[in-house]
Tab-separated table of C-alpha atoms in Angstrom:
chain	number	residue	atom	x	y	z
T	25	UNK	CA	0.009	0.018	0.008
T	26	UNK	CA	2.921	2.325	0.681
T	27	UNK	CA	4.136	1.768	-2.848
T	28	UNK	CA	0.664	2.478	-4.220
T	29	UNK	CA	0.360	5.743	-2.294
T	30	UNK	CA	3.887	6.789	-3.297
T	31	UNK	CA	3.096	5.963	-6.873
T	32	UNK	CA	0.078	8.188	-6.765
T	33	UNK	CA	1.973	11.082	-5.348
T	34	UNK	CA	4.872	10.634	-7.737
T	35	UNK	CA	2.583	10.335	-10.766
T	36	UNK	CA	1.309	13.902	-10.348
T	37	UNK	CA	4.787	15.247	-10.947
T	38	UNK	CA	6.086	12.838	-13.482
T	39	UNK	CA	4.368	14.695	-16.381
T	40	UNK	CA	7.267	17.225	-16.099
T	41	UNK	CA	9.866	14.638	-17.224
T	42	UNK	CA	8.089	12.426	-19.751
T	43	UNK	CA	9.625	10.638	-22.666
T	44	UNK	CA	8.039	8.586	-25.402
T	45	UNK	CA	6.583	5.179	-24.634
T	46	UNK	CA	8.136	2.095	-26.085
T	47	UNK	CA	7.190	1.470	-29.748
T	48	UNK	CA	6.837	-1.601	-31.877
T	49	UNK	CA	3.157	-2.240	-31.103
T	50	UNK	CA	0.016	-2.412	-33.167
T	51	UNK	CA	-0.894	1.199	-32.500
T	52	UNK	CA	1.129	4.018	-31.068
T	53	UNK	CA	-0.974	6.933	-29.970
T	54	UNK	CA	0.070	10.564	-30.059
T	55	UNK	CA	-2.931	12.472	-31.277
T	56	UNK	CA	-6.007	13.526	-29.421
T	57	UNK	CA	-9.350	11.947	-30.357
T	58	UNK	CA	-10.382	15.076	-32.209
T	59	UNK	CA	-7.348	14.740	-34.470
T	60	UNK	CA	-5.237	17.430	-32.748
T	61	UNK	CA	-1.882	16.853	-31.238
T	62	UNK	CA	-1.762	15.843	-27.623
T	63	UNK	CA	-0.556	18.682	-25.438
T	64	UNK	CA	3.189	18.964	-25.053
T	65	UNK	CA	4.178	17.306	-21.834
T	66	UNK	CA	0.937	15.270	-21.605
T	67	UNK	CA	1.182	12.126	-19.608
T	68	UNK	CA	1.875	8.949	-21.619
T	69	UNK	CA	-0.204	5.867	-20.881
T	70	UNK	CA	0.786	2.399	-21.981
T	71	UNK	CA	-2.117	0.142	-22.794
T	72	UNK	CA	-1.384	-3.581	-23.244
T	73	UNK	CA	-4.057	-5.859	-24.705
T	74	UNK	CA	-3.716	-9.612	-25.157
T	75	UNK	CA	-4.838	-10.254	-28.718
T	76	UNK	CA	-6.540	-8.914	-31.804
T	77	UNK	CA	-8.055	-12.328	-32.700
T	78	UNK	CA	-11.115	-11.765	-30.480
T	79	UNK	CA	-13.574	-8.999	-31.226
T	80	UNK	CA	-13.931	-7.826	-27.628
T	81	UNK	CA	-10.211	-7.000	-27.218
T	82	UNK	CA	-10.203	-4.909	-30.369
T	83	UNK	CA	-13.146	-2.977	-28.956
T	84	UNK	CA	-11.518	-2.670	-25.537
T	85	UNK	CA	-8.331	-1.309	-26.998
T	86	UNK	CA	-10.044	1.128	-29.347
T	87	UNK	CA	-12.404	2.457	-26.681
T	88	UNK	CA	-9.533	2.874	-24.205
T	89	UNK	CA	-7.301	4.714	-26.757
T	90	UNK	CA	-10.082	7.052	-27.841
T	91	UNK	CA	-11.136	7.959	-24.318
T	92	UNK	CA	-7.600	8.434	-23.040
T	93	UNK	CA	-6.760	10.646	-26.011
T	94	UNK	CA	-9.937	12.663	-25.547
T	95	UNK	CA	-8.834	13.189	-21.939
T	96	UNK	CA	-5.581	14.670	-23.173
T	97	UNK	CA	-3.210	11.785	-22.762
T	98	UNK	CA	-0.712	10.292	-25.261
T	99	UNK	CA	-1.436	6.565	-25.670
T	100	UNK	CA	0.807	3.621	-26.641
T	101	UNK	CA	-1.731	0.799	-27.396
T	102	UNK	CA	-0.143	-2.546	-28.191
T	103	UNK	CA	-1.568	-6.039	-28.837
T	104	UNK	CA	0.496	-9.111	-27.967
T	105	UNK	CA	0.065	-10.980	-31.276
T	106	UNK	CA	-2.311	-13.837	-30.802
T	107	UNK	CA	-2.069	-14.225	-26.993
T	108	UNK	CA	1.684	-14.516	-27.098
T	109	UNK	CA	3.020	-14.119	-23.563
T	110	UNK	CA	6.633	-13.317	-24.482
T	111	UNK	CA	5.474	-10.590	-26.784
T	112	UNK	CA	3.286	-9.043	-24.058
T	113	UNK	CA	6.233	-9.237	-21.596
T	114	UNK	CA	8.506	-7.486	-24.017
T	115	UNK	CA	5.982	-4.772	-24.848
T	116	UNK	CA	5.404	-3.997	-21.201
T	117	UNK	CA	9.133	-3.888	-20.509
T	118	UNK	CA	9.520	-1.423	-23.419
T	119	UNK	CA	6.758	0.738	-22.067
T	120	UNK	CA	8.392	0.892	-18.693
T	121	UNK	CA	11.879	1.581	-20.171
T	122	UNK	CA	10.418	4.166	-22.520
T	123	UNK	CA	8.994	6.257	-19.667
T	124	UNK	CA	5.221	5.631	-19.653
T	125	UNK	CA	3.687	7.254	-16.662
T	126	UNK	CA	0.984	4.649	-16.034
T	127	UNK	CA	0.149	1.233	-17.387
T	128	UNK	CA	-3.204	-0.375	-18.197
T	129	UNK	CA	-2.741	-4.110	-18.700
T	130	UNK	CA	-5.110	-6.885	-19.730
T	131	UNK	CA	-2.910	-9.863	-19.021
T	132	UNK	CA	-2.769	-13.012	-21.221
T	133	UNK	CA	-1.609	-15.024	-18.207
T	134	UNK	CA	-2.316	-13.330	-14.980
T	135	UNK	CA	0.719	-15.037	-13.356
T	136	UNK	CA	3.273	-14.350	-16.105
T	137	UNK	CA	4.057	-10.711	-15.522
T	138	UNK	CA	5.666	-10.696	-12.036
T	139	UNK	CA	9.202	-10.148	-13.305
T	140	UNK	CA	8.208	-7.749	-16.086
T	141	UNK	CA	6.420	-5.448	-13.604
T	142	UNK	CA	9.323	-5.202	-11.143
T	143	UNK	CA	10.473	-2.270	-13.249
T	144	UNK	CA	7.178	-0.557	-12.768
T	145	UNK	CA	7.539	-0.851	-8.918
T	146	UNK	CA	11.131	0.401	-9.106
T	147	UNK	CA	10.094	3.407	-11.170
T	148	UNK	CA	6.926	4.151	-9.277
T	149	UNK	CA	4.766	3.586	-12.368
T	150	UNK	CA	1.179	2.863	-11.352
T	151	UNK	CA	-0.352	-0.224	-12.866
T	152	UNK	CA	-4.024	-0.767	-13.454
T	153	UNK	CA	-4.989	-4.387	-14.019
T	154	UNK	CA	-7.675	-4.309	-16.733
T	155	UNK	CA	-10.471	-6.949	-16.789
T	156	UNK	CA	-8.070	-9.762	-15.801
T	157	UNK	CA	-6.387	-9.584	-12.446
T	158	UNK	CA	-2.520	-9.646	-12.608
T	159	UNK	CA	-1.378	-12.075	-9.942
T	160	UNK	CA	1.654	-12.095	-7.577
T	161	UNK	CA	2.839	-8.553	-8.333
T	162	UNK	CA	2.903	-5.747	-5.817
T	163	UNK	CA	3.156	-3.309	-8.789
T	164	UNK	CA	-0.583	-3.559	-9.278
T	165	UNK	CA	-2.203	-0.452	-7.879
T	166	UNK	CA	-5.796	-0.941	-8.900
T	167	UNK	CA	-8.112	-3.337	-10.782
T	168	UNK	CA	-10.889	-2.258	-13.193
T	169	UNK	CA	-13.232	-4.972	-14.318
T	170	UNK	CA	-16.834	-6.113	-14.417
T	171	UNK	CA	-18.415	-8.030	-11.601
T	172	UNK	CA	-17.192	-11.346	-12.888
T	173	UNK	CA	-18.748	-13.448	-10.178
T	174	UNK	CA	-22.041	-11.801	-11.044
T	175	UNK	CA	-21.483	-12.764	-14.739
T	176	UNK	CA	-21.268	-16.449	-13.751
T	177	UNK	CA	-24.298	-16.079	-11.425
T	178	UNK	CA	-26.371	-14.635	-14.288
T	179	UNK	CA	-25.520	-17.570	-16.548
T	180	UNK	CA	-26.358	-20.129	-13.875
T	181	UNK	CA	-29.601	-18.350	-12.937
T	182	UNK	CA	-30.623	-18.156	-16.541
T	183	UNK	CA	-30.266	-21.927	-16.888
T	184	UNK	CA	-32.029	-22.486	-13.548
T	185	UNK	CA	-34.959	-20.352	-14.627
T	186	UNK	CA	-35.200	-21.550	-18.218
T	187	UNK	CA	-35.347	-25.156	-17.018
T	188	UNK	CA	-37.570	-24.214	-14.116
T	189	UNK	CA	-35.317	-26.322	-11.826
T	190	UNK	CA	-37.142	-25.293	-8.688
T	191	UNK	CA	-40.408	-26.807	-9.941
T	192	UNK	CA	-39.820	-29.189	-12.822
T	193	UNK	CA	-39.241	-32.896	-12.045
T	194	UNK	CA	-36.181	-33.407	-14.176
T	195	UNK	CA	-33.595	-34.843	-14.407
T	196	UNK	CA	-32.076	-32.573	-17.066
T	197	UNK	CA	-28.743	-33.138	-18.861
T	198	UNK	CA	-26.199	-30.353	-18.796
T	199	UNK	CA	-22.616	-29.909	-19.983
T	200	UNK	CA	-20.122	-27.335	-18.776
T	201	UNK	CA	-17.583	-25.255	-20.678
T	202	UNK	CA	-15.333	-22.523	-19.385
T	203	UNK	CA	-12.265	-20.604	-20.481
T	204	UNK	CA	-8.528	-20.350	-20.204
T	205	UNK	CA	-7.148	-21.975	-17.081
T	206	UNK	CA	-4.514	-19.207	-16.706
T	207	UNK	CA	-7.181	-16.475	-16.668
T	208	UNK	CA	-8.099	-15.588	-13.071
T	209	UNK	CA	-11.544	-14.509	-14.243
T	210	UNK	CA	-12.468	-18.133	-14.890
T	211	UNK	CA	-12.503	-18.691	-11.095
T	212	UNK	CA	-15.304	-16.085	-10.894
T	213	UNK	CA	-17.231	-16.937	-14.104
T	214	UNK	CA	-17.232	-20.695	-13.421
T	215	UNK	CA	-17.489	-20.361	-9.701
T	216	UNK	CA	-20.433	-17.972	-9.850
T	217	UNK	CA	-22.356	-20.215	-12.180
T	218	UNK	CA	-21.551	-23.393	-10.273
T	219	UNK	CA	-22.645	-21.821	-6.993
T	220	UNK	CA	-26.078	-21.640	-8.627
T	221	UNK	CA	-26.048	-25.020	-10.422
T	222	UNK	CA	-24.113	-27.243	-8.080
T	223	UNK	CA	-27.019	-27.797	-5.571
T	224	UNK	CA	-29.116	-29.126	-8.495
T	225	UNK	CA	-26.330	-31.417	-9.581
T	226	UNK	CA	-25.870	-32.670	-6.020
T	227	UNK	CA	-29.580	-33.398	-5.860
T	228	UNK	CA	-29.625	-35.242	-9.156
T	229	UNK	CA	-32.032	-32.757	-10.862
T	230	UNK	CA	-29.120	-31.802	-13.112
T	231	UNK	CA	-26.933	-34.508	-14.580
T	232	UNK	CA	-23.611	-34.100	-16.373
T	233	UNK	CA	-23.428	-37.304	-18.533
T	234	UNK	CA	-19.834	-36.669	-19.622
T	235	UNK	CA	-18.734	-36.592	-15.976
T	236	UNK	CA	-16.700	-33.445	-16.722
T	237	UNK	CA	-17.595	-31.117	-13.825
T	238	UNK	CA	-14.242	-29.836	-12.520
T	239	UNK	CA	-13.001	-26.523	-13.721
T	240	UNK	CA	-9.815	-28.064	-15.232
T	241	UNK	CA	-11.870	-30.580	-17.146
T	242	UNK	CA	-14.120	-27.845	-18.566
T	243	UNK	CA	-11.330	-25.380	-19.415
T	244	UNK	CA	-10.586	-24.084	-22.910
T	245	UNK	CA	-7.036	-22.885	-23.731
T	246	UNK	CA	-7.016	-19.231	-24.809
T	247	UNK	CA	-10.766	-19.209	-24.837
T	248	UNK	CA	-10.438	-20.736	-28.298
T	249	UNK	CA	-13.543	-21.396	-30.413
T	250	UNK	CA	-11.758	-24.209	-32.135
T	251	UNK	CA	-10.643	-25.867	-28.919
T	252	UNK	CA	-14.145	-25.615	-27.457
T	253	UNK	CA	-15.575	-27.142	-30.659
T	254	UNK	CA	-13.081	-30.070	-30.595
T	255	UNK	CA	-13.821	-30.807	-26.896
T	256	UNK	CA	-17.568	-30.719	-27.452
T	257	UNK	CA	-17.423	-32.875	-30.542
T	258	UNK	CA	-15.787	-35.487	-28.331
T	259	UNK	CA	-18.435	-35.067	-25.686
T	260	UNK	CA	-21.208	-35.499	-28.261
T	261	UNK	CA	-19.580	-38.673	-29.544
T	262	UNK	CA	-18.860	-40.162	-26.104
T	263	UNK	CA	-22.317	-39.452	-24.659
T	264	UNK	CA	-24.336	-39.982	-27.817
T	265	UNK	CA	-26.019	-36.638	-27.854
T	266	UNK	CA	-28.117	-35.769	-30.893
T	267	UNK	CA	-31.585	-34.833	-31.991
T	268	UNK	CA	-32.426	-38.534	-32.149
T	269	UNK	CA	-30.041	-39.556	-29.400
T	270	UNK	CA	-29.371	-38.590	-25.816
T	271	UNK	CA	-31.245	-35.351	-24.953
T	272	UNK	CA	-29.086	-32.401	-24.064
T	273	UNK	CA	-31.006	-29.724	-22.180
T	274	UNK	CA	-28.390	-27.043	-21.474
T	275	UNK	CA	-24.755	-26.048	-21.942
T	276	UNK	CA	-23.061	-23.595	-19.612
T	277	UNK	CA	-20.537	-21.586	-21.697
T	278	UNK	CA	-18.558	-18.925	-19.874
T	279	UNK	CA	-18.141	-16.686	-22.939
T	280	UNK	CA	-19.176	-16.242	-26.509
T	281	UNK	CA	-16.097	-17.680	-28.236
T	282	UNK	CA	-16.428	-20.972	-26.421
T	283	UNK	CA	-20.173	-20.830	-26.891
T	284	UNK	CA	-19.662	-20.420	-30.650
T	285	UNK	CA	-17.522	-23.553	-30.728
T	286	UNK	CA	-20.168	-25.533	-28.867
T	287	UNK	CA	-22.828	-24.318	-31.241
T	288	UNK	CA	-20.725	-25.306	-34.251
T	289	UNK	CA	-20.308	-28.779	-32.803
T	290	UNK	CA	-24.021	-29.147	-32.098
T	291	UNK	CA	-25.011	-27.971	-35.584
T	292	UNK	CA	-22.627	-30.479	-37.134
T	293	UNK	CA	-24.396	-33.132	-35.055
T	294	UNK	CA	-27.758	-32.127	-36.521
T	295	UNK	CA	-29.081	-29.591	-34.066
T	296	UNK	CA	-31.009	-26.539	-35.334
T	297	UNK	CA	-32.598	-23.510	-33.785
T	298	UNK	CA	-35.702	-25.668	-33.265
T	299	UNK	CA	-34.090	-28.189	-30.971
T	300	UNK	CA	-30.943	-26.477	-29.680
T	301	UNK	CA	-30.323	-26.770	-25.946
T	302	UNK	CA	-30.172	-23.705	-23.712
T	303	UNK	CA	-26.740	-22.166	-24.323
T	304	UNK	CA	-25.183	-19.301	-22.388
T	305	UNK	CA	-22.436	-16.868	-23.403
T	306	UNK	CA	-20.702	-13.609	-22.536
T	307	UNK	CA	-19.457	-10.537	-24.488
T	308	UNK	CA	-22.204	-10.214	-27.139
T	309	UNK	CA	-19.782	-10.775	-30.001
T	310	UNK	CA	-21.362	-10.071	-33.405
T	311	UNK	CA	-21.504	-13.698	-34.614
T	312	UNK	CA	-23.075	-14.761	-31.315
T	313	UNK	CA	-25.687	-11.984	-31.421
T	314	UNK	CA	-26.652	-13.174	-34.848
T	315	UNK	CA	-27.013	-16.697	-33.490
T	316	UNK	CA	-28.976	-15.365	-30.529
T	317	UNK	CA	-31.365	-13.647	-32.876
T	318	UNK	CA	-31.733	-16.786	-34.983
T	319	UNK	CA	-32.291	-18.978	-31.934
T	320	UNK	CA	-28.991	-20.863	-31.863
T	321	UNK	CA	-27.867	-19.186	-28.566
T	322	UNK	CA	-30.106	-18.418	-25.691
T	323	UNK	CA	-28.362	-15.543	-23.937
T	324	UNK	CA	-25.167	-13.606	-23.612
T	325	UNK	CA	-23.902	-11.371	-20.786
T	326	UNK	CA	-23.133	-7.900	-22.146
T	327	UNK	CA	-20.131	-6.135	-20.698
T	328	UNK	CA	-20.104	-2.702	-22.337
T	329	UNK	CA	-16.461	-2.016	-22.970
T	330	UNK	CA	-17.254	1.706	-23.248
T	331	UNK	CA	-18.305	1.664	-19.598
T	332	UNK	CA	-15.203	-0.159	-18.511
T	333	UNK	CA	-12.972	2.058	-20.569
T	334	UNK	CA	-14.596	5.142	-19.096
T	335	UNK	CA	-14.055	3.821	-15.522
T	336	UNK	CA	-10.466	3.066	-16.291
T	337	UNK	CA	-9.775	6.463	-17.862
T	338	UNK	CA	-11.196	8.115	-14.728
T	339	UNK	CA	-8.927	5.888	-12.661
T	340	UNK	CA	-5.887	6.867	-14.754
T	341	UNK	CA	-6.840	10.563	-14.549
T	342	UNK	CA	-7.070	10.414	-10.780
T	343	UNK	CA	-3.767	8.595	-10.414
T	344	UNK	CA	-1.868	11.004	-12.690
T	345	UNK	CA	-3.354	13.984	-10.874
T	346	UNK	CA	-2.397	12.475	-7.475
T	347	UNK	CA	-5.940	11.997	-6.240
T	348	UNK	CA	-7.769	8.887	-5.073
T	349	UNK	CA	-9.570	6.933	-7.819
T	350	UNK	CA	-13.155	5.838	-7.343
T	351	UNK	CA	-13.381	2.223	-6.154
T	352	UNK	CA	-16.323	0.120	-5.065
T	353	UNK	CA	-14.734	-3.102	-3.893
T	354	UNK	CA	-11.995	-3.526	-1.291
T	355	UNK	CA	-12.605	-7.143	-0.302
T	356	UNK	CA	-12.861	-9.511	-3.266
T	357	UNK	CA	-9.692	-9.487	-5.383
T	358	UNK	CA	-6.467	-10.704	-3.731
T	359	UNK	CA	-3.662	-11.104	-6.233
T	360	UNK	CA	-1.335	-12.884	-3.853
T	361	UNK	CA	0.283	-9.714	-2.481
T	362	UNK	CA	-2.896	-8.398	-0.890
T	363	UNK	CA	-6.331	-7.085	-1.731
T	364	UNK	CA	-6.274	-4.916	-4.857
T	365	UNK	CA	-8.732	-1.907	-4.680
T	366	UNK	CA	-11.183	-2.444	-7.511
T	367	UNK	CA	-13.859	-0.760	-9.579
T	368	UNK	CA	-16.516	-3.245	-10.689
T	369	UNK	CA	-18.887	-2.445	-13.587
T	370	UNK	CA	-22.288	-4.091	-13.865
T	371	UNK	CA	-22.945	-6.713	-16.566
T	372	UNK	CA	-26.357	-7.076	-18.308
T	373	UNK	CA	-28.188	-10.101	-19.668
T	374	UNK	CA	-29.051	-9.881	-23.404
T	375	UNK	CA	-31.560	-12.163	-25.078
T	376	UNK	CA	-33.483	-12.144	-28.356
T	377	UNK	CA	-36.108	-10.097	-26.624
T	378	UNK	CA	-33.974	-7.150	-25.520
T	379	UNK	CA	-30.924	-7.132	-27.794
T	380	UNK	CA	-32.210	-4.215	-29.867
T	381	UNK	CA	-32.690	-2.015	-26.839
T	382	UNK	CA	-29.374	-2.876	-25.180
T	383	UNK	CA	-27.087	-3.271	-28.155
T	384	UNK	CA	-28.507	-1.236	-31.050
T	385	UNK	CA	-30.402	1.601	-29.433
T	386	UNK	CA	-27.380	2.328	-27.225
T	387	UNK	CA	-25.175	2.695	-30.377
T	388	UNK	CA	-22.928	-0.248	-29.502
T	389	UNK	CA	-23.868	-1.960	-32.728
T	390	UNK	CA	-25.930	-0.969	-35.828
T	391	UNK	CA	-28.733	-3.121	-36.947
T	392	UNK	CA	-26.602	-4.126	-40.014
T	393	UNK	CA	-23.834	-5.379	-37.698
T	394	UNK	CA	-25.987	-8.176	-36.372
T	395	UNK	CA	-28.396	-8.692	-39.240
């Protein structure tokens, strides 16, 4: 905590001695959002995103850069290839060596940045862990994310209510899919959902015919659509699921990329919108919203990246100005060095019935985007 307080005090004066951030990334900022040059001596913020292969990270990076530049900061936005950890480590080290005054990092592997961030601690550079908590590093000053436990709860509650588990006789068949084992968020997504669903599994009202109920068994490397599809194809074959085979009532999927892989596998096995099981998701990726509208996916949890970017920019602004950022959680997120003060944004359930209001009327997508 002493380091965090010192970092905040130091950050207010560091704008007097700034140099350019490390280059070599996908996008190096330097102009304000209105097209004008950033003010001379403006603070320089390094933003590290994990990949451009998933839609949501492109949106996160773009929103972050636009809002930081609109606030008057110079931005070095970099993507680490396709979830390449050595690339992200190198980019972060370059940002530190190049004199960035604060770092916003969405980690590929929350435990892989301990050494890279020692330089941030030594140079009193504040670090905001973005969306995914960076573990085992005392360089992390704050955490900005959505309420990820609530995301999982929403998914579990949706399945509970759609199957009417409190009243229907059952039993119902369900399978479970979650994301990357090195992403700390999985603990909250999967944990939140299973806290809702586990009592029904224990009572026998929900049955997992594959027997794969542990987080490690249900994990998907890099949240990959292809890996999720392969795993689910194996489950379909081993259990005998199919429109004319063993009935599948629901699939818990922690996000949209894994959900899309599951849907691909089920469609290849003969399922259509008319007999598709209940399938959850998260992020409201465009292909998934299209499937949601057509009936192939039941719901997705929307995490408006504009909201998270706005909260993070306010956090950066407070840190650079030497004031206390707004936080609303001081109990939940321990990264191994202590509780990290956090700001949690609220997620929202999106279905076929409300997607226009939440996604299109808000300007997040156009009707053509998800037609």
